[in-house]
JSON list of C-alpha atoms in Angstrom, two decimals:
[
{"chain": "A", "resi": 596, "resn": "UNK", "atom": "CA", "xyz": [-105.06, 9.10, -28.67]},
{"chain": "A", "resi": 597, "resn": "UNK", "atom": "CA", "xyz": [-106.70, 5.82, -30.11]},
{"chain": "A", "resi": 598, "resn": "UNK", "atom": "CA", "xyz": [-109.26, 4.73, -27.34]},
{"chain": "A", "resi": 599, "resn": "UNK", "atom": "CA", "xyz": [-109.89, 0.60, -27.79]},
{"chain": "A", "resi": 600, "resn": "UNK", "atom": "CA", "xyz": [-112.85, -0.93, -26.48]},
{"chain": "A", "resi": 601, "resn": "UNK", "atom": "CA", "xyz": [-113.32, -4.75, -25.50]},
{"chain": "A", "resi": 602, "resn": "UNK", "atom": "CA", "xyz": [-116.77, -6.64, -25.62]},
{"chain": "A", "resi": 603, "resn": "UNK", "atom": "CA", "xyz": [-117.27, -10.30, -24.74]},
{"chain": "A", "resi": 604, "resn": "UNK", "atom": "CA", "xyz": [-119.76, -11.80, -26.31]},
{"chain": "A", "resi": 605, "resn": "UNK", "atom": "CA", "xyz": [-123.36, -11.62, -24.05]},
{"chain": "A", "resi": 606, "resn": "UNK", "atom": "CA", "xyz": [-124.22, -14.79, -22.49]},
{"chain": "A", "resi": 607, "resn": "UNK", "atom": "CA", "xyz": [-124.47, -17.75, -25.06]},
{"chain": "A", "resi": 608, "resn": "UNK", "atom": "CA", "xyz": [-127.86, -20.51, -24.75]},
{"chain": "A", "resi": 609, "resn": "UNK", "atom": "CA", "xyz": [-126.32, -23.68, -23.81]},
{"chain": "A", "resi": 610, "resn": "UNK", "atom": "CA", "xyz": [-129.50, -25.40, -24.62]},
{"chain": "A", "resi": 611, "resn": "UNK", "atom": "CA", "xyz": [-130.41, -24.74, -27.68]},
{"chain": "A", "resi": 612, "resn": "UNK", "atom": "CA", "xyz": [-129.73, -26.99, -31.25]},
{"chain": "A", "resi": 613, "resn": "UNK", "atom": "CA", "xyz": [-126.28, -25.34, -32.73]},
{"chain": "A", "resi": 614, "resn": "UNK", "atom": "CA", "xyz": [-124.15, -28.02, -34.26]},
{"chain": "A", "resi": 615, "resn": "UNK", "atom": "CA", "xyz": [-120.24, -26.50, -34.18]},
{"chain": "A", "resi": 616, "resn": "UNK", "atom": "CA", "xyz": [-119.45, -24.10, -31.35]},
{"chain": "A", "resi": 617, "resn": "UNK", "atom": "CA", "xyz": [-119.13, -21.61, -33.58]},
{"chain": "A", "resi": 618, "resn": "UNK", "atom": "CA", "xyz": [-123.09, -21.50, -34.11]},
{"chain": "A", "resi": 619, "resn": "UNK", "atom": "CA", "xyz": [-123.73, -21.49, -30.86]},
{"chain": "A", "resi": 620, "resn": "UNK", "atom": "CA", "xyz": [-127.12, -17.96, -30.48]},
{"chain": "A", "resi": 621, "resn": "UNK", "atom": "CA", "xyz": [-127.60, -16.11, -27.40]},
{"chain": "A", "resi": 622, "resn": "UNK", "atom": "CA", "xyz": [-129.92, -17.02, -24.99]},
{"chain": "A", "resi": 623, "resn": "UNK", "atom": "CA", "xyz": [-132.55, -14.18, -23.56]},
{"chain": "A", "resi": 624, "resn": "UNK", "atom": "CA", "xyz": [-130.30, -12.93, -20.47]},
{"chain": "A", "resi": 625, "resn": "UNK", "atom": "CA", "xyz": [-127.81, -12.99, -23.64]},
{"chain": "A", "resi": 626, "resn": "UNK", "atom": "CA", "xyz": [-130.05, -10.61, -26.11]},
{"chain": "A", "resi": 627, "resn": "UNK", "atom": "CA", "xyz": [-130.98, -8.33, -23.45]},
{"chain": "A", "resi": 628, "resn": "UNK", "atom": "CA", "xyz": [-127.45, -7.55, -22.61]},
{"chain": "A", "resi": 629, "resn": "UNK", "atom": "CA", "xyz": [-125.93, -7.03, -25.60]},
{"chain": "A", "resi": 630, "resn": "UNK", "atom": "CA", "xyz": [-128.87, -4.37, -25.82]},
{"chain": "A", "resi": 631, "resn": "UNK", "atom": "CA", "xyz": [-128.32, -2.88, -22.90]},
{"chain": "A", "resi": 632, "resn": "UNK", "atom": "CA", "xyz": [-124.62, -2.57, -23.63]},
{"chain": "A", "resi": 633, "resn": "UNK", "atom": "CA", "xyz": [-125.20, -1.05, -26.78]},
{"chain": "A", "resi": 634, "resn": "UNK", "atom": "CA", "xyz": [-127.49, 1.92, -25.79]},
{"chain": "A", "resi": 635, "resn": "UNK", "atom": "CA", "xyz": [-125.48, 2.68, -22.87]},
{"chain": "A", "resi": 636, "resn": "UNK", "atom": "CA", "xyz": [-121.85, 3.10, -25.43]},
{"chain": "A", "resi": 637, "resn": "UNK", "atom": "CA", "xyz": [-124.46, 5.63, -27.68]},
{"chain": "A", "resi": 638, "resn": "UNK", "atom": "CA", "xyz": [-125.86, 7.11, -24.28]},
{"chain": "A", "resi": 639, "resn": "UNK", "atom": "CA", "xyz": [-122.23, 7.84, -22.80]},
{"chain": "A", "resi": 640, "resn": "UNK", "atom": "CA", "xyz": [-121.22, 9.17, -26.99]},
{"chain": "A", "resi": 641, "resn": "UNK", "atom": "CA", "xyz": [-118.52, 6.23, -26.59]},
{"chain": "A", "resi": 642, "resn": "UNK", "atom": "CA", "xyz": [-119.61, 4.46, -30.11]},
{"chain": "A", "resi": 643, "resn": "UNK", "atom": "CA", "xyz": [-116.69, 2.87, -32.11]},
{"chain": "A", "resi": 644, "resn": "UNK", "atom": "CA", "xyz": [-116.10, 3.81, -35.68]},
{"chain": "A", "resi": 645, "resn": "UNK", "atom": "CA", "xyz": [-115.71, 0.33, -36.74]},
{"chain": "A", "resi": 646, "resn": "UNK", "atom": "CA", "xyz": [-116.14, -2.81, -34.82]},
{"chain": "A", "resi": 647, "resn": "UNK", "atom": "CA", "xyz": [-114.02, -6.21, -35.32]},
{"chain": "A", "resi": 648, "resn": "UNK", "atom": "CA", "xyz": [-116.59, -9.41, -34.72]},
{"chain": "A", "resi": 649, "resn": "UNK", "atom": "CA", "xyz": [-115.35, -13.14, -34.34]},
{"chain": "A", "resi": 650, "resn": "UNK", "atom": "CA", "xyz": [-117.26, -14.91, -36.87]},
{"chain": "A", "resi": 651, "resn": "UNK", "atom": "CA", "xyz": [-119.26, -17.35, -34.39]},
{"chain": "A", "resi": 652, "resn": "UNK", "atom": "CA", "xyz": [-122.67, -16.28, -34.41]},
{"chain": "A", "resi": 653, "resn": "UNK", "atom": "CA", "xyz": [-122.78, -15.32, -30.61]},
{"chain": "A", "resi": 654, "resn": "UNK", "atom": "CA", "xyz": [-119.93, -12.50, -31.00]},
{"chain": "A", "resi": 655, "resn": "UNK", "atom": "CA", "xyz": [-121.54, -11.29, -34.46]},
{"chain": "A", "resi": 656, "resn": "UNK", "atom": "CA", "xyz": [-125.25, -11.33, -32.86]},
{"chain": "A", "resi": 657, "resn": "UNK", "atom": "CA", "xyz": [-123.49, -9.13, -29.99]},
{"chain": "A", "resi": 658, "resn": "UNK", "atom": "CA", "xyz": [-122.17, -7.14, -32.23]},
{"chain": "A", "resi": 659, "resn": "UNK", "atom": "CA", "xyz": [-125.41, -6.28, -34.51]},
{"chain": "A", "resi": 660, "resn": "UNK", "atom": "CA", "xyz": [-128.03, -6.02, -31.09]},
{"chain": "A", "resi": 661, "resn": "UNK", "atom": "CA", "xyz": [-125.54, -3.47, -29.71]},
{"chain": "A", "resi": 662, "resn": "UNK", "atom": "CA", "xyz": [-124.93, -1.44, -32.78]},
{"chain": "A", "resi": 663, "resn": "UNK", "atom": "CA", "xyz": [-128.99, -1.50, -33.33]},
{"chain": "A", "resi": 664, "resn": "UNK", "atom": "CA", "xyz": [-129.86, -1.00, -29.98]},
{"chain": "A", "resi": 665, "resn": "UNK", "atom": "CA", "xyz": [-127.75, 2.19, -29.87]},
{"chain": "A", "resi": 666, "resn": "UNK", "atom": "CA", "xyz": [-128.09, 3.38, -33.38]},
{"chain": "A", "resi": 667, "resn": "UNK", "atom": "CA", "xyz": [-124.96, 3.13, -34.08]},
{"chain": "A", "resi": 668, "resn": "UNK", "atom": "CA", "xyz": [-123.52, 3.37, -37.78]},
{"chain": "A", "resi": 669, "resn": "UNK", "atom": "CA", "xyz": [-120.43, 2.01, -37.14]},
{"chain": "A", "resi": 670, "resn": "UNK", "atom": "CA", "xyz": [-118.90, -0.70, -39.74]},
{"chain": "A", "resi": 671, "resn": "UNK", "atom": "CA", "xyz": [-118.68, -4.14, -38.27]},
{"chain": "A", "resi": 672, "resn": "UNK", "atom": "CA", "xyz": [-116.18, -6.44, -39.86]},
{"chain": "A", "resi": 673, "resn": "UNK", "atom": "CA", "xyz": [-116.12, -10.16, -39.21]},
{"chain": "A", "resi": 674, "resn": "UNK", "atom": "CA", "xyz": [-112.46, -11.13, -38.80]},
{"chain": "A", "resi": 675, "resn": "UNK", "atom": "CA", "xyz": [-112.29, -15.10, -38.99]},
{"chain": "A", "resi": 676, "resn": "UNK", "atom": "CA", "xyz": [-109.20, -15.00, -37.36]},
{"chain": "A", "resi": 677, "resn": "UNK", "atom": "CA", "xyz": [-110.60, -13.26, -34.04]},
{"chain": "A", "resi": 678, "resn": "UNK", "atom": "CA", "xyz": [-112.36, -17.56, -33.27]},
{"chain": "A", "resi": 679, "resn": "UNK", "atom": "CA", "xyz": [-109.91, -18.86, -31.34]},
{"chain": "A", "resi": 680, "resn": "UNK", "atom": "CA", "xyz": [-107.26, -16.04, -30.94]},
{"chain": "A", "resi": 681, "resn": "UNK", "atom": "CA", "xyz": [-105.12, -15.49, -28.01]},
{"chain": "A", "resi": 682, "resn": "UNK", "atom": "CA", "xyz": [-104.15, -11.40, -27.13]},
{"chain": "A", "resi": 683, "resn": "UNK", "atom": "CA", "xyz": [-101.29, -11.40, -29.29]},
{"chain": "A", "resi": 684, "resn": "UNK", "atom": "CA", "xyz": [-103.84, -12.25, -32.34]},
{"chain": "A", "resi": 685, "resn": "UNK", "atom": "CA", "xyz": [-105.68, -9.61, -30.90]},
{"chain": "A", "resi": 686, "resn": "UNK", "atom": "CA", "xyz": [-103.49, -6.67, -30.71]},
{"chain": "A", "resi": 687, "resn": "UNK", "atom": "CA", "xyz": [-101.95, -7.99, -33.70]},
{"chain": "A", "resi": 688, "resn": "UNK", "atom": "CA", "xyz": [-105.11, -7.27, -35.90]},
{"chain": "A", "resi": 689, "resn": "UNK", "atom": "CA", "xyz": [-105.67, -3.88, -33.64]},
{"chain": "A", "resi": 690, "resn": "UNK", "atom": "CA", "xyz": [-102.14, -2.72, -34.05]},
{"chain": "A", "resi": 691, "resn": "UNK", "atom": "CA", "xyz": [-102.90, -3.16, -38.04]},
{"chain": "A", "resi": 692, "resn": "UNK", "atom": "CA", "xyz": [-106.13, -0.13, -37.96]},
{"chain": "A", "resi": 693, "resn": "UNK", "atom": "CA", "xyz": [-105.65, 2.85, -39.66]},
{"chain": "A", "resi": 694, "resn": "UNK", "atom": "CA", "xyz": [-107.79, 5.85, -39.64]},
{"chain": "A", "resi": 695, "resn": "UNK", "atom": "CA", "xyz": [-110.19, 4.77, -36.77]},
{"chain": "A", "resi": 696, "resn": "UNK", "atom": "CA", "xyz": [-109.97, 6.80, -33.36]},
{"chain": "A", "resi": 697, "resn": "UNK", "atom": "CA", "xyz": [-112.13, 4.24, -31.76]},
{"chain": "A", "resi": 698, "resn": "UNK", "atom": "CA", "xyz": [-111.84, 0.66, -32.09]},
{"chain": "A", "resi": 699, "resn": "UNK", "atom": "CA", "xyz": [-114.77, -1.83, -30.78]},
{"chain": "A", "resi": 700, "resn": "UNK", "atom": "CA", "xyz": [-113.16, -5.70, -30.97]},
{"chain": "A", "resi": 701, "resn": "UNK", "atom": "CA", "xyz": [-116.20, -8.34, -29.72]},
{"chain": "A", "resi": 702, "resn": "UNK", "atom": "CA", "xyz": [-114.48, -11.42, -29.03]},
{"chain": "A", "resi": 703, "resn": "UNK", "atom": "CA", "xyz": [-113.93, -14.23, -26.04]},
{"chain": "A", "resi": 704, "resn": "UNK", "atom": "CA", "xyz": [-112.44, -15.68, -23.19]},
{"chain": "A", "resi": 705, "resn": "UNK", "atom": "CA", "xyz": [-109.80, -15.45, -21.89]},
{"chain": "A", "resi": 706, "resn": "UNK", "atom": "CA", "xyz": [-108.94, -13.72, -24.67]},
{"chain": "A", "resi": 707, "resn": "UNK", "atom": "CA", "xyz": [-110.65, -10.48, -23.97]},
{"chain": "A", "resi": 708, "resn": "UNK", "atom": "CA", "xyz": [-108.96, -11.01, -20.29]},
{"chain": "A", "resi": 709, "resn": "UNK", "atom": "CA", "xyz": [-105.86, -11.27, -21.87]},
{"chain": "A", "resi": 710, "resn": "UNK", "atom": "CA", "xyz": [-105.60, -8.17, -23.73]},
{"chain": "A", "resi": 711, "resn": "UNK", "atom": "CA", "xyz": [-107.09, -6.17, -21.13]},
{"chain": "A", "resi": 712, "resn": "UNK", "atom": "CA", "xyz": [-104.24, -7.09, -18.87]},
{"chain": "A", "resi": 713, "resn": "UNK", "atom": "CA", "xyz": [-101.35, -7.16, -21.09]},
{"chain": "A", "resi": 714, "resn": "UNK", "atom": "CA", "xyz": [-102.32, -3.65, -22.55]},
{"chain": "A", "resi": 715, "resn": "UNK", "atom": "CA", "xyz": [-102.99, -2.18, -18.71]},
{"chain": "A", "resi": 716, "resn": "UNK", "atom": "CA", "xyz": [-101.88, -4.41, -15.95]},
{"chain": "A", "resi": 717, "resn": "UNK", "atom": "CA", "xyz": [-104.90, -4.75, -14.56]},
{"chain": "A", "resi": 718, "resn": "UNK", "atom": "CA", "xyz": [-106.23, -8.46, -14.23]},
{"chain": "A", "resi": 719, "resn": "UNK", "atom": "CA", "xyz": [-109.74, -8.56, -14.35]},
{"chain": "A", "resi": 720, "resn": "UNK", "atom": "CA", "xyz": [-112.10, -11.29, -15.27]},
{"chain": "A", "resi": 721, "resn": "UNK", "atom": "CA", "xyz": [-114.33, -10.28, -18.61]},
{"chain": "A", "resi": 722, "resn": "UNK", "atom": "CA", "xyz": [-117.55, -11.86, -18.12]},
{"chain": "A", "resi": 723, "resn": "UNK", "atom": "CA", "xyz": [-120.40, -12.26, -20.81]},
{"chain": "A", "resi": 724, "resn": "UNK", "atom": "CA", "xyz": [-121.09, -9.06, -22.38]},
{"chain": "A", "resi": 725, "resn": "UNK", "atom": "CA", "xyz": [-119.02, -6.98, -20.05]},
{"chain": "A", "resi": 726, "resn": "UNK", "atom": "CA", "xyz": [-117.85, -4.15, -22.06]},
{"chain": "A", "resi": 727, "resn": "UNK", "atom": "CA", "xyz": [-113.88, -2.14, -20.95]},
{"chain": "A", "resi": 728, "resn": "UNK", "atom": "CA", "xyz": [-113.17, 1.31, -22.60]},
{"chain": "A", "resi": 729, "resn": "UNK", "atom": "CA", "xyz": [-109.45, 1.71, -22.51]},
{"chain": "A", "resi": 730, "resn": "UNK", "atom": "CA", "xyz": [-107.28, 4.86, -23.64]},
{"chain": "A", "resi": 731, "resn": "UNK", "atom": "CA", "xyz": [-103.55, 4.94, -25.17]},
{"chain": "A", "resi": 732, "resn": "UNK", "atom": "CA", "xyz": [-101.37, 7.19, -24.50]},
{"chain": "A", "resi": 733, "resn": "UNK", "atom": "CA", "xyz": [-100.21, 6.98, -28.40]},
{"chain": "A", "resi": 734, "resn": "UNK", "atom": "CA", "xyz": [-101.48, 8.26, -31.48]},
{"chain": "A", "resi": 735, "resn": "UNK", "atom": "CA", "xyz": [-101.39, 5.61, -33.23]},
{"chain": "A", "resi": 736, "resn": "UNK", "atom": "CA", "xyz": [-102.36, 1.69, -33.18]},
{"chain": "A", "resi": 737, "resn": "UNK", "atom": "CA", "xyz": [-99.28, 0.62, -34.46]},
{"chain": "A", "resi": 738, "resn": "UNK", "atom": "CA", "xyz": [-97.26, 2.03, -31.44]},
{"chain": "A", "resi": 739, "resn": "UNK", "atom": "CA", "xyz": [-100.03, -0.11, -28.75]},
{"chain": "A", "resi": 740, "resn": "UNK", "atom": "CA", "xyz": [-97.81, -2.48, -26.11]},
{"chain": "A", "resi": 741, "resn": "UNK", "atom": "CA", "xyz": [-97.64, -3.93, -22.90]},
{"chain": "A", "resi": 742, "resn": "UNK", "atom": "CA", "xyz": [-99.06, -1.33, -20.42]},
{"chain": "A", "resi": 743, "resn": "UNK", "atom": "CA", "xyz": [-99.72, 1.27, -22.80]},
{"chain": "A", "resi": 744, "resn": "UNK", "atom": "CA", "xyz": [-103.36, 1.76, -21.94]},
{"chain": "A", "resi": 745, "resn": "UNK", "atom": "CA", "xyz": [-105.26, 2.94, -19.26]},
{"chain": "A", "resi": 746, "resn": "UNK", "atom": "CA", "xyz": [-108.77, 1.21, -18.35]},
{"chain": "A", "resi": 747, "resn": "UNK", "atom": "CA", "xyz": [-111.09, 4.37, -18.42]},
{"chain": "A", "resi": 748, "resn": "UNK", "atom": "CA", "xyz": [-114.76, 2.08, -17.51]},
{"chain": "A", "resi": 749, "resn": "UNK", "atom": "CA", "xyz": [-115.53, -1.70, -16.92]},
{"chain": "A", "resi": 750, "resn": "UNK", "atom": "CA", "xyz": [-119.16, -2.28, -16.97]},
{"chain": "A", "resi": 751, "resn": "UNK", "atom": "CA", "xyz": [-120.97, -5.33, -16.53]},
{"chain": "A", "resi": 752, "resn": "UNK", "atom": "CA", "xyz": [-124.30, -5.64, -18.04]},
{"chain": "A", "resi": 753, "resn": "UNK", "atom": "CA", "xyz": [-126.10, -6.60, -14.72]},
{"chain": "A", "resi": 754, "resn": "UNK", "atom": "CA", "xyz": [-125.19, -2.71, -13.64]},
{"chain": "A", "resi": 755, "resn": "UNK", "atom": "CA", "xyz": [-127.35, -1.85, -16.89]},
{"chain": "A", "resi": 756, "resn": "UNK", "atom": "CA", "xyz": [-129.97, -4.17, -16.90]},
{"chain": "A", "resi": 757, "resn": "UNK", "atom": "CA", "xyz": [-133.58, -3.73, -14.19]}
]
């Protein structure tokens, strides 16, 4: 059974110079999460074979703190297409994996929402760098739907950061 995990991006610095949205860093809070989040997945032997990033430097840097933070070797792939998708771009792209038992996608609101709820009914609100570990019940991506997953753990990073 495929297991598919969902990370929002951590929490994004307002403040700072970034032109386009798209190049938009994490702020401090942001950094430490993403951290946090990514040596709790290695701690908890959850880690994703390959990860799908949205190219806007706040998912990628996400992305790359997590997988460094928890050693990690999975492959992270920048998918243009994940800036600015809805779910059905989402599961689109996910339904498309072959050969990978566990699939990370980093992406952002209310995308991340979305997908969570269409795949298990469950309507929860992803905040920044909140990370849900889902399970099919089929073997393969192809065959993922509406309510074909069950949400296994939601964690927020405030639960992992002192």
């Amino acid at each position: 059974m495929p297991d598919l995990i969902l990370l929002r991006h951590a929490k994004s610095d307002w403040t700072a110079r970034y032109g386009a949205d798209q190049n938009r860093p994490l702020n401090k809070r942001g950094v430490r999460s993403a951290r946090a989040v990514g040596e709790f997945v290695a701690r908890y032997q959850l880690t994703p074979e390959l990860v799908l990033a949205s190219p806007a430097v706040r998912t990628r840097t996400t992305a790359e703190l997590a997988a460094e933070a928890g050693g990690w070797s999975s492959a992270i792939e920048v998918v243009p297409k994940l800036y600015g998708a809805g779910p059905g771009d989402v599961l689109q792209l996910v339904q498309e994996v072959s050969g990978v038992e566990r699939l990370m996608v980093v992406g952002h609101e209310p995308t991340m929402s979305g997908v969570l709820e269409y795949l298990t009914g469950h309507q929860i609100r992803v905040t920044t760098a909140t990370l849900a570990y889902m399970r099919s019940r089929y073997v393969s991506w192809s065959d993922l739907d509406r309510g074909t997953a069950r949400l296994e753990l939601l964690i927020r990073p405030r639960l992992l950061l002192d």
